[in-house]
mmCIF file of C-alpha atoms in Angstrom:
data_model
loop_
_atom_site.group_PDB
_atom_site.id
_atom_site.type_symbol
_atom_site.label_atom_id
_atom_site.label_comp_id
_atom_site.label_asym_id
_atom_site.label_seq_id
_atom_site.Cartn_x
_atom_site.Cartn_y
_atom_site.Cartn_z
ATOM 1 C CA MET A 1 168.962 102.523 139.689
ATOM 2 C CA ARG A 2 165.592 102.542 141.125
ATOM 3 C CA SER A 3 164.026 104.910 138.362
ATOM 4 C CA ARG A 4 165.429 102.407 135.691
ATOM 5 C CA GLY A 5 163.731 99.339 137.435
ATOM 6 C CA PHE A 6 160.375 101.465 137.664
ATOM 7 C CA LEU A 7 160.860 102.349 133.903
ATOM 8 C CA ILE A 8 161.359 98.678 133.151
ATOM 9 C CA ALA A 9 158.159 97.877 135.042
ATOM 10 C CA ILE A 10 155.969 100.424 133.142
ATOM 11 C CA ILE A 11 157.360 99.059 129.851
ATOM 12 C CA ALA A 12 156.307 95.612 130.747
ATOM 13 C CA LEU A 13 153.130 96.707 131.815
ATOM 14 C CA LEU A 14 152.333 98.491 128.500
ATOM 15 C CA ALA A 15 153.636 95.407 126.574
ATOM 16 C CA ALA A 16 151.057 93.429 128.499
ATOM 17 C CA ALA A 17 148.361 95.872 128.051
ATOM 18 C CA LEU A 18 149.191 95.829 124.229
ATOM 19 C CA LEU A 19 149.266 92.220 123.968
ATOM 20 C CA TYR A 20 145.971 91.978 125.786
ATOM 21 C CA LEU A 21 144.177 94.259 123.326
ATOM 22 C CA ALA A 22 145.792 92.610 120.538
ATOM 23 C CA VAL A 23 144.352 89.371 121.623
ATOM 24 C CA PHE A 24 141.177 90.176 122.969
ATOM 25 C CA TRP A 25 139.959 93.393 121.801
ATOM 26 C CA ASP A 26 137.059 93.108 119.104
ATOM 27 C CA PRO A 27 136.287 96.750 117.815
ATOM 28 C CA LEU A 28 133.188 95.685 115.680
ATOM 29 C CA PRO A 29 130.360 93.701 116.020
ATOM 30 C CA GLN A 30 130.840 90.536 113.654
ATOM 31 C CA ARG A 31 127.464 90.548 112.023
ATOM 32 C CA SER A 32 125.807 93.596 111.076
ATOM 33 C CA ILE A 33 122.554 92.073 111.271
ATOM 34 C CA GLU A 34 122.881 92.553 115.145
ATOM 35 C CA ARG A 35 122.410 96.103 114.760
ATOM 36 C CA ILE A 36 119.322 98.028 116.159
ATOM 37 C CA VAL A 37 118.300 100.365 113.701
ATOM 38 C CA ALA A 38 116.518 103.536 114.906
ATOM 39 C CA HIS A 39 113.457 104.471 112.761
ATOM 40 C CA GLY A 40 111.686 107.904 112.275
ATOM 41 C CA GLN A 41 109.353 107.751 115.274
ATOM 42 C CA LEU A 42 112.177 107.917 117.877
ATOM 43 C CA PRO A 43 114.231 110.817 118.538
ATOM 44 C CA PRO A 44 117.483 110.760 116.662
ATOM 45 C CA GLY A 45 120.010 108.831 118.526
ATOM 46 C CA THR A 46 117.605 106.983 120.678
ATOM 47 C CA ALA A 47 117.875 103.095 120.446
ATOM 48 C CA PRO A 48 114.640 101.184 120.466
ATOM 49 C CA ARG A 49 114.288 99.372 123.802
ATOM 50 C CA GLY A 50 111.296 96.999 123.158
ATOM 51 C CA GLY A 51 109.795 95.823 126.259
ATOM 52 C CA ASP A 52 106.428 94.315 127.324
ATOM 53 C CA PHE A 53 103.100 94.639 125.848
ATOM 54 C CA VAL A 54 99.588 93.378 125.737
ATOM 55 C CA LEU A 55 97.494 93.313 122.491
ATOM 56 C CA GLN A 56 94.496 91.549 121.238
ATOM 57 C CA GLY A 57 95.064 88.117 119.833
ATOM 58 C CA PRO A 58 92.599 85.585 118.058
ATOM 59 C CA GLN A 59 91.435 84.452 121.408
ATOM 60 C CA GLY A 60 91.754 87.574 123.485
ATOM 61 C CA PRO A 61 94.683 89.512 125.086
ATOM 62 C CA VAL A 62 98.062 88.473 124.260
ATOM 63 C CA ALA A 63 101.120 89.492 126.433
ATOM 64 C CA LEU A 64 104.840 89.392 125.143
ATOM 65 C CA ALA A 65 105.154 88.093 128.693
ATOM 66 C CA ASP A 66 103.338 85.022 127.943
ATOM 67 C CA TYR A 67 106.295 83.904 125.716
ATOM 68 C CA ARG A 68 109.276 84.036 128.344
ATOM 69 C CA GLY A 69 111.684 81.335 127.604
ATOM 70 C CA LYS A 70 110.929 81.806 123.918
ATOM 71 C CA VAL A 71 112.702 83.780 121.186
ATOM 72 C CA VAL A 72 109.961 85.911 119.972
ATOM 73 C CA LEU A 73 110.065 87.306 116.351
ATOM 74 C CA ILE A 74 107.788 90.344 115.800
ATOM 75 C CA TYR A 75 106.973 91.678 112.316
ATOM 76 C CA PHE A 76 105.016 94.977 111.991
ATOM 77 C CA GLY A 77 102.604 94.889 108.729
ATOM 78 C CA TYR A 78 99.066 95.094 107.725
ATOM 79 C CA THR A 79 97.020 92.427 106.003
ATOM 80 C CA TRP A 80 96.195 94.544 102.859
ATOM 81 C CA CYS A 81 99.795 94.808 102.249
ATOM 82 C CA PRO A 82 100.305 93.546 99.034
ATOM 83 C CA ASP A 83 103.761 92.527 98.434
ATOM 84 C CA VAL A 84 106.137 93.388 101.090
ATOM 85 C CA CYS A 85 104.186 91.777 104.251
ATOM 86 C CA PRO A 86 103.596 88.761 102.438
ATOM 87 C CA THR A 87 107.318 88.505 101.167
ATOM 88 C CA SER A 88 108.622 89.127 104.705
ATOM 89 C CA LEU A 89 106.346 86.715 106.325
ATOM 90 C CA SER A 90 107.250 83.941 103.876
ATOM 91 C CA LEU A 91 110.899 84.358 104.534
ATOM 92 C CA LEU A 92 109.829 84.170 108.437
ATOM 93 C CA ALA A 93 107.820 81.083 107.849
ATOM 94 C CA GLN A 94 110.542 79.539 106.080
ATOM 95 C CA ALA A 95 112.989 80.067 108.706
ATOM 96 C CA ILE A 96 110.998 78.671 111.325
ATOM 97 C CA ALA A 97 110.489 75.474 109.258
ATOM 98 C CA ASP A 98 113.912 75.422 108.689
ATOM 99 C CA LEU A 99 114.550 74.949 112.514
ATOM 100 C CA GLU A 100 114.916 71.833 114.144
ATOM 101 C CA ALA A 101 111.642 70.618 115.831
ATOM 102 C CA ALA A 102 113.047 71.571 119.428
ATOM 103 C CA GLU A 103 114.003 74.754 118.416
ATOM 104 C CA ARG A 104 110.655 75.426 116.569
ATOM 105 C CA GLU A 105 109.189 75.076 120.202
ATOM 106 C CA ARG A 106 111.189 77.697 121.642
ATOM 107 C CA VAL A 107 110.385 80.267 119.007
ATOM 108 C CA GLN A 108 107.141 82.324 118.652
ATOM 109 C CA PRO A 109 106.573 84.537 115.478
ATOM 110 C CA ILE A 110 104.145 87.447 115.967
ATOM 111 C CA PHE A 111 102.636 89.722 113.311
ATOM 112 C CA ILE A 112 101.397 92.998 114.920
ATOM 113 C CA SER A 113 99.043 95.052 112.491
ATOM 114 C CA VAL A 114 99.814 98.737 111.842
ATOM 115 C CA ASP A 115 96.522 99.229 110.553
ATOM 116 C CA PRO A 116 94.103 98.374 113.225
ATOM 117 C CA GLU A 117 90.967 99.806 111.662
ATOM 118 C CA ARG A 118 90.781 97.415 109.134
ATOM 119 C CA ASP A 119 92.714 94.332 110.763
ATOM 120 C CA THR A 120 90.588 93.221 113.448
ATOM 121 C CA PRO A 121 91.524 90.313 115.340
ATOM 122 C CA ALA A 122 89.223 88.000 113.400
ATOM 123 C CA ARG A 123 90.860 89.159 110.053
ATOM 124 C CA LEU A 124 94.226 88.538 111.552
ATOM 125 C CA LYS A 125 93.033 85.072 112.409
ATOM 126 C CA GLU A 126 92.138 84.274 108.717
ATOM 127 C CA TYR A 127 95.690 85.938 107.427
ATOM 128 C CA ALA A 128 98.244 84.806 109.676
ATOM 129 C CA PRO A 129 98.111 80.980 109.976
ATOM 130 C CA PHE A 130 98.313 81.000 105.925
ATOM 131 C CA PHE A 131 101.950 81.799 106.325
ATOM 132 C CA HIS A 132 102.767 79.362 109.320
ATOM 133 C CA PRO A 133 100.585 77.738 111.766
ATOM 134 C CA ALA A 134 102.319 79.257 114.582
ATOM 135 C CA LEU A 135 102.053 82.827 113.400
ATOM 136 C CA ILE A 136 99.530 84.890 115.532
ATOM 137 C CA GLY A 137 98.397 88.277 114.466
ATOM 138 C CA LEU A 138 97.727 90.890 117.072
ATOM 139 C CA SER A 139 95.742 94.188 117.045
ATOM 140 C CA GLY A 140 94.717 96.683 119.303
ATOM 141 C CA SER A 141 93.731 100.527 119.566
ATOM 142 C CA ARG A 142 95.549 102.832 117.325
ATOM 143 C CA GLU A 143 97.471 104.403 120.669
ATOM 144 C CA GLN A 144 98.331 100.840 121.680
ATOM 145 C CA ILE A 145 99.981 99.891 118.326
ATOM 146 C CA ALA A 146 101.682 103.047 118.118
ATOM 147 C CA ALA A 147 103.203 102.656 121.619
ATOM 148 C CA VAL A 148 104.473 99.201 120.873
ATOM 149 C CA ALA A 149 105.913 100.210 117.357
ATOM 150 C CA THR A 150 107.749 103.140 118.883
ATOM 151 C CA ALA A 151 109.192 101.035 121.653
ATOM 152 C CA TYR A 152 110.505 98.711 118.952
ATOM 153 C CA GLY A 153 111.621 101.062 116.787
ATOM 154 C CA SER A 154 109.058 100.492 114.054
ATOM 155 C CA SER A 155 107.615 103.183 112.005
ATOM 156 C CA TYR A 156 104.524 103.322 109.718
ATOM 157 C CA GLN A 157 102.523 106.045 107.897
ATOM 158 C CA LYS A 158 98.955 105.669 106.393
ATOM 159 C CA GLN A 159 98.723 106.819 102.948
ATOM 160 C CA PRO A 160 95.717 108.983 101.451
ATOM 161 C CA ALA A 161 92.797 106.797 100.497
ATOM 162 C CA ASN A 162 91.863 106.376 96.681
ATOM 163 C CA ALA A 163 88.351 107.022 95.523
ATOM 164 C CA GLU A 164 87.153 103.506 96.701
ATOM 165 C CA GLY A 165 88.687 104.399 100.190
ATOM 166 C CA ASN A 166 91.183 101.971 100.070
ATOM 167 C CA TYR A 167 94.711 103.248 101.411
ATOM 168 C CA ALA A 168 98.199 101.783 101.657
ATOM 169 C CA VAL A 169 100.343 101.914 104.943
ATOM 170 C CA ASP A 170 104.036 102.536 104.195
ATOM 171 C CA HIS A 171 105.960 100.933 106.949
ATOM 172 C CA SER A 172 109.520 99.568 108.134
ATOM 173 C CA SER A 173 109.991 96.304 107.366
ATOM 174 C CA ALA A 174 112.430 94.852 109.972
ATOM 175 C CA THR A 175 111.684 91.772 112.201
ATOM 176 C CA TYR A 176 112.270 92.396 115.719
ATOM 177 C CA VAL A 177 114.117 89.665 118.003
ATOM 178 C CA VAL A 178 113.033 89.335 121.481
ATOM 179 C CA ASP A 179 115.290 86.894 123.664
ATOM 180 C CA PRO A 180 113.955 84.206 126.087
ATOM 181 C CA GLN A 181 114.107 86.855 128.859
ATOM 182 C CA GLY A 182 111.811 89.232 127.020
ATOM 183 C CA ARG A 183 114.746 91.726 125.955
ATOM 184 C CA LEU A 184 114.823 93.130 122.486
ATOM 185 C CA ALA A 185 117.863 91.449 121.029
ATOM 186 C CA GLY A 186 117.995 93.235 117.713
ATOM 187 C CA SER A 187 116.520 93.482 114.457
ATOM 188 C CA LEU A 188 117.025 91.814 111.116
ATOM 189 C CA PRO A 189 116.572 94.128 108.313
ATOM 190 C CA HIS A 190 114.191 93.940 105.413
ATOM 191 C CA ALA A 191 114.574 90.977 102.871
ATOM 192 C CA SER A 192 116.937 88.990 105.520
ATOM 193 C CA SER A 193 117.119 85.404 104.177
ATOM 194 C CA PRO A 194 115.647 82.566 106.085
ATOM 195 C CA ALA A 195 119.304 81.545 106.731
ATOM 196 C CA GLN A 196 120.077 84.915 108.376
ATOM 197 C CA ILE A 197 116.989 84.486 110.577
ATOM 198 C CA VAL A 198 117.714 81.208 111.664
ATOM 199 C CA ALA A 199 121.316 82.195 112.544
ATOM 200 C CA PHE A 200 120.247 84.976 114.709
ATOM 201 C CA VAL A 201 117.386 82.708 116.478
ATOM 202 C CA ARG A 202 120.019 80.140 117.194
ATOM 203 C CA GLN A 203 122.300 82.636 118.691
ATOM 204 C CA GLN A 204 119.566 83.841 120.929
ATOM 205 C CA LEU A 205 118.467 80.274 122.096
ATOM 206 C CA ALA A 206 122.154 79.544 122.777
ATOM 207 C CA ALA A 207 122.746 82.797 124.708
ATOM 208 C CA GLY A 208 119.528 82.002 126.695
ATOM 209 C CA GLU A 209 120.741 78.545 127.728
ATOM 210 C CA ALA A 210 124.144 79.905 128.634
ATOM 211 C CA ARG A 211 122.784 81.974 131.198
ATOM 212 C CA MET B 1 104.523 67.855 56.279
ATOM 213 C CA PRO B 2 103.155 66.232 59.424
ATOM 214 C CA SER B 3 106.581 66.383 61.395
ATOM 215 C CA ARG B 4 106.685 69.997 60.865
ATOM 216 C CA LEU B 5 103.178 70.377 62.075
ATOM 217 C CA ALA B 6 103.995 68.405 64.986
ATOM 218 C CA ALA B 7 107.040 70.254 65.703
ATOM 219 C CA LEU B 8 104.894 73.500 65.387
ATOM 220 C CA ALA B 9 102.556 71.958 67.818
ATOM 221 C CA LEU B 10 105.325 71.010 70.230
ATOM 222 C CA ALA B 11 106.418 74.700 69.888
ATOM 223 C CA ALA B 12 103.035 76.137 70.949
ATOM 224 C CA LEU B 13 102.788 73.719 73.665
ATOM 225 C CA LEU B 14 106.151 74.774 75.115
ATOM 226 C CA ALA B 15 105.398 78.392 74.550
ATOM 227 C CA LEU B 16 102.298 77.670 76.573
ATOM 228 C CA ALA B 17 104.147 75.717 79.191
ATOM 229 C CA THR B 18 106.850 78.120 80.039
ATOM 230 C CA GLY B 19 105.100 81.229 79.250
ATOM 231 C CA ALA B 20 104.833 83.015 76.224
ATOM 232 C CA ILE B 21 106.985 84.524 73.241
ATOM 233 C CA ALA B 22 105.972 87.498 71.145
ATOM 234 C CA ALA B 23 107.307 86.353 67.982
ATOM 235 C CA ASP B 24 107.625 89.697 66.345
ATOM 236 C CA SER B 25 108.929 91.667 69.502
ATOM 237 C CA GLY B 26 111.456 89.260 70.714
ATOM 238 C CA LEU B 27 110.139 89.389 74.255
ATOM 239 C CA VAL B 28 110.004 86.183 76.171
ATOM 240 C CA VAL B 29 108.287 85.749 79.492
ATOM 241 C CA SER B 30 109.505 83.071 81.979
ATOM 242 C CA ASP B 31 108.481 81.825 85.382
ATOM 243 C CA PRO B 32 105.354 83.861 85.896
ATOM 244 C CA TYR B 33 103.239 83.372 88.770
ATOM 245 C CA VAL B 34 100.561 85.274 90.640
ATOM 246 C CA ARG B 35 101.112 84.979 94.578
ATOM 247 C CA LEU B 36 98.695 82.935 96.282
ATOM 248 C CA MET B 37 97.282 85.303 99.117
ATOM 249 C CA PRO B 38 95.697 84.395 102.668
ATOM 250 C CA PRO B 39 91.824 84.172 102.341
ATOM 251 C CA GLY B 40 90.142 87.481 102.095
ATOM 252 C CA SER B 41 93.033 89.389 100.567
ATOM 253 C CA PRO B 42 91.459 91.935 98.288
ATOM 254 C CA ASN B 43 94.810 92.307 96.132
ATOM 255 C CA THR B 44 97.939 90.276 95.089
ATOM 256 C CA ALA B 45 100.652 90.684 92.501
ATOM 257 C CA ALA B 46 102.217 89.015 89.672
ATOM 258 C CA PHE B 47 105.827 88.180 89.169
ATOM 259 C CA MET B 48 107.799 87.062 86.201
ATOM 260 C CA SER B 49 111.139 87.562 84.330
ATOM 261 C CA ILE B 50 110.956 89.453 80.866
ATOM 262 C CA GLY B 51 113.601 88.657 78.382
ATOM 263 C CA ASN B 52 114.207 90.903 75.388
ATOM 264 C CA ARG B 53 115.957 89.048 72.566
ATOM 265 C CA SER B 54 115.695 92.063 70.154
ATOM 266 C CA ASN B 55 118.234 94.776 69.339
ATOM 267 C CA SER B 56 116.076 97.612 70.871
ATOM 268 C CA ASP B 57 115.057 98.672 74.366
ATOM 269 C CA ARG B 58 111.413 97.897 75.224
ATOM 270 C CA ARG B 59 109.265 99.257 77.908
ATOM 271 C CA LEU B 60 106.176 97.556 79.608
ATOM 272 C CA LEU B 61 103.508 100.231 79.785
ATOM 273 C CA GLN B 62 100.589 98.158 81.014
ATOM 274 C CA ALA B 63 98.765 95.213 82.208
ATOM 275 C CA GLU B 64 95.487 93.933 82.013
ATOM 276 C CA SER B 65 93.488 91.131 83.668
ATOM 277 C CA PRO B 66 89.987 90.339 83.925
ATOM 278 C CA VAL B 67 90.509 88.873 87.666
ATOM 279 C CA ALA B 68 91.197 92.293 89.040
ATOM 280 C CA ARG B 69 89.220 95.642 88.955
ATOM 281 C CA SER B 70 92.443 97.490 88.170
ATOM 282 C CA VAL B 71 96.020 96.337 87.243
ATOM 283 C CA GLU B 72 98.943 98.651 87.800
ATOM 284 C CA LEU B 73 102.942 98.368 87.403
ATOM 285 C CA HIS B 74 104.486 98.995 90.815
ATOM 286 C CA THR B 75 108.008 98.900 92.328
ATOM 287 C CA HIS B 76 109.145 99.443 96.016
ATOM 288 C CA VAL B 77 111.349 101.886 97.312
ATOM 289 C CA ASP B 78 113.497 101.149 100.506
ATOM 290 C CA ASP B 79 113.376 104.466 101.971
ATOM 291 C CA GLN B 80 115.779 104.260 105.279
ATOM 292 C CA GLY B 81 114.067 100.652 106.031
ATOM 293 C CA VAL B 82 110.578 101.936 105.179
ATOM 294 C CA MET B 83 109.304 100.077 102.151
ATOM 295 C CA ARG B 84 107.334 102.523 100.018
ATOM 296 C CA MET B 85 105.360 101.039 97.136
ATOM 297 C CA ARG B 86 104.788 103.315 94.207
ATOM 298 C CA ARG B 87 103.163 103.154 90.983
ATOM 299 C CA VAL B 88 105.569 103.322 87.989
ATOM 300 C CA THR B 89 104.686 104.378 84.552
ATOM 301 C CA ALA B 90 106.904 101.803 82.694
ATOM 302 C CA ILE B 91 109.299 98.956 83.506
ATOM 303 C CA GLU B 92 112.294 98.887 81.264
ATOM 304 C CA VAL B 93 113.358 95.771 79.331
ATOM 305 C CA ARG B 94 116.620 96.545 77.811
ATOM 306 C CA ALA B 95 117.780 94.942 74.482
ATOM 307 C CA GLY B 96 119.402 91.836 75.199
ATOM 308 C CA GLY B 97 118.411 92.048 78.576
ATOM 309 C CA GLN B 98 115.941 90.909 81.396
ATOM 310 C CA ALA B 99 113.452 92.799 83.840
ATOM 311 C CA GLU B 100 112.845 91.028 87.030
ATOM 312 C CA LEU B 101 109.708 91.503 88.471
ATOM 313 C CA HIS B 102 110.050 89.821 92.010
ATOM 314 C CA PRO B 103 108.688 90.174 95.495
ATOM 315 C CA GLY B 104 109.957 93.564 96.891
ATOM 316 C CA GLY B 105 110.956 94.997 93.504
ATOM 317 C CA HIS B 106 108.663 95.516 90.490
ATOM 318 C CA HIS B 107 105.606 93.735 90.242
ATOM 319 C CA VAL B 108 102.128 93.766 88.454
ATOM 320 C CA MET B 109 99.642 94.547 90.994
ATOM 321 C CA LEU B 110 96.239 93.015 90.722
ATOM 322 C CA ILE B 111 94.047 95.429 92.841
ATOM 323 C CA GLY B 112 90.460 94.506 93.898
ATOM 324 C CA LEU B 113 90.283 90.939 93.095
ATOM 325 C CA ARG B 114 86.639 89.978 91.702
ATOM 326 C CA GLN B 115 86.926 86.471 93.207
ATOM 327 C CA PRO B 116 89.526 84.665 95.481
ATOM 328 C CA LEU B 117 91.911 83.135 93.413
ATOM 329 C CA GLN B 118 92.789 79.419 94.150
ATOM 330 C CA ASP B 119 96.269 77.669 94.115
ATOM 331 C CA GLY B 120 96.969 76.473 90.650
ATOM 332 C CA GLN B 121 94.460 78.673 89.041
ATOM 333 C CA LEU B 122 95.376 80.212 85.674
ATOM 334 C CA VAL B 123 95.044 83.995 85.631
ATOM 335 C CA PRO B 124 94.907 85.516 81.997
ATOM 336 C CA LEU B 125 97.385 88.448 81.776
ATOM 337 C CA THR B 126 98.085 90.993 78.995
ATOM 338 C CA LEU B 127 101.194 92.745 79.113
ATOM 339 C CA ARG B 128 101.514 95.773 76.633
ATOM 340 C CA PHE B 129 105.022 97.330 75.456
ATOM 341 C CA ASP B 130 105.610 100.630 73.946
ATOM 342 C CA ASP B 131 106.328 99.192 70.297
ATOM 343 C CA GLY B 132 102.307 98.233 70.229
ATOM 344 C CA SER B 133 103.166 94.622 70.732
ATOM 345 C CA SER B 134 101.293 92.613 73.687
ATOM 346 C CA LEU B 135 101.780 89.369 75.183
ATOM 347 C CA GLN B 136 98.846 87.063 76.246
ATOM 348 C CA LEU B 137 99.861 85.027 79.365
ATOM 349 C CA ALA B 138 98.255 82.351 81.322
ATOM 350 C CA VAL B 139 99.908 82.840 84.901
ATOM 351 C CA PRO B 140 99.347 80.085 87.414
ATOM 352 C CA VAL B 141 98.696 81.280 90.968
ATOM 353 C CA ARG B 142 101.062 79.681 93.570
ATOM 354 C CA ARG B 143 102.672 80.381 96.903
ATOM 355 C CA ALA B 144 105.752 82.645 96.308
ATOM 356 C CA PRO B 145 109.037 81.067 96.832
ATOM 357 C CA ALA B 146 110.266 82.000 100.400
ATOM 358 C CA ALA B 147 113.902 81.519 99.617
ATOM 359 C CA HIS B 148 113.792 84.210 96.976
ATOM 360 C CA GLY B 149 117.065 86.511 97.446
ATOM 361 C CA LYS B 150 117.570 90.207 96.818
ATOM 362 C CA HIS B 151 118.771 90.778 93.354
#
């Protein structure tokens, strides 16, 4: 009879495990926008890790670490970008405008140029505030920009110049979200709506408070 | 026929206000605008909706404007998250349908602006179609609507 008791115990244990799984197991993240998308510059299967950087802002060096405690939204683009960047930055600006004033103080939008040859800090100072007064534009050496873009999973490719020497830069158009602890929390795909951006930012702000 | 004249004048005004109608080709442009860009931007784009009330498909082949050194028809291709802007030879406007030129999709590129464009300024723009018809527009410059969804 001892083995029978043992069997019942096993069955009870398995039933409990099944019940636990049924109640608590959440196989898929609820929102696909939280997915981190790896781009061309990273080896296949490598997730971007983000991390600290220092680049040139309108008034000198700007470090990501300067914004600890804030949610930082990073968009890679260039000021000659005719359509994609203005579209994305308008959506980003609208999202920031849609936040409550107290939330807005804890959010920092950053535009990093993938065209440092033309986008000087002065040019970026002229460009970025047009979309939102809080938006700052950062530039740097070609190597610095490439390192930051790779770390965040952004990719870009300068296109051949035309007869007048003008060129386009194809680039990924995600918005990277850094949490108040400075960690890459995820990325929002191209053409994310202001409501989607607001929802993700609020999630990060709430997570920051809960810790 | 003063009332008829008044009606014609009103129709002309309406056409001016809402865009333009090419009487013979059945093409109607609505809500056209040129995107206001930050200071110092060399390029911008024009967006609009082109309706085709005729029974035959039309193709927009060319656009012209005196405010830019060149004007091209463009689209965007989303290549695994990388947005690649490419020139197109034509934009289809199906019979009874609409062609949407909107941020992130088809657009009329104004390349090499001769002067900075001001908010509210009217930009002359001519659209030329495959049946030889053309539309003359006066397109206002304004900030692009931020809440534009994906179509």
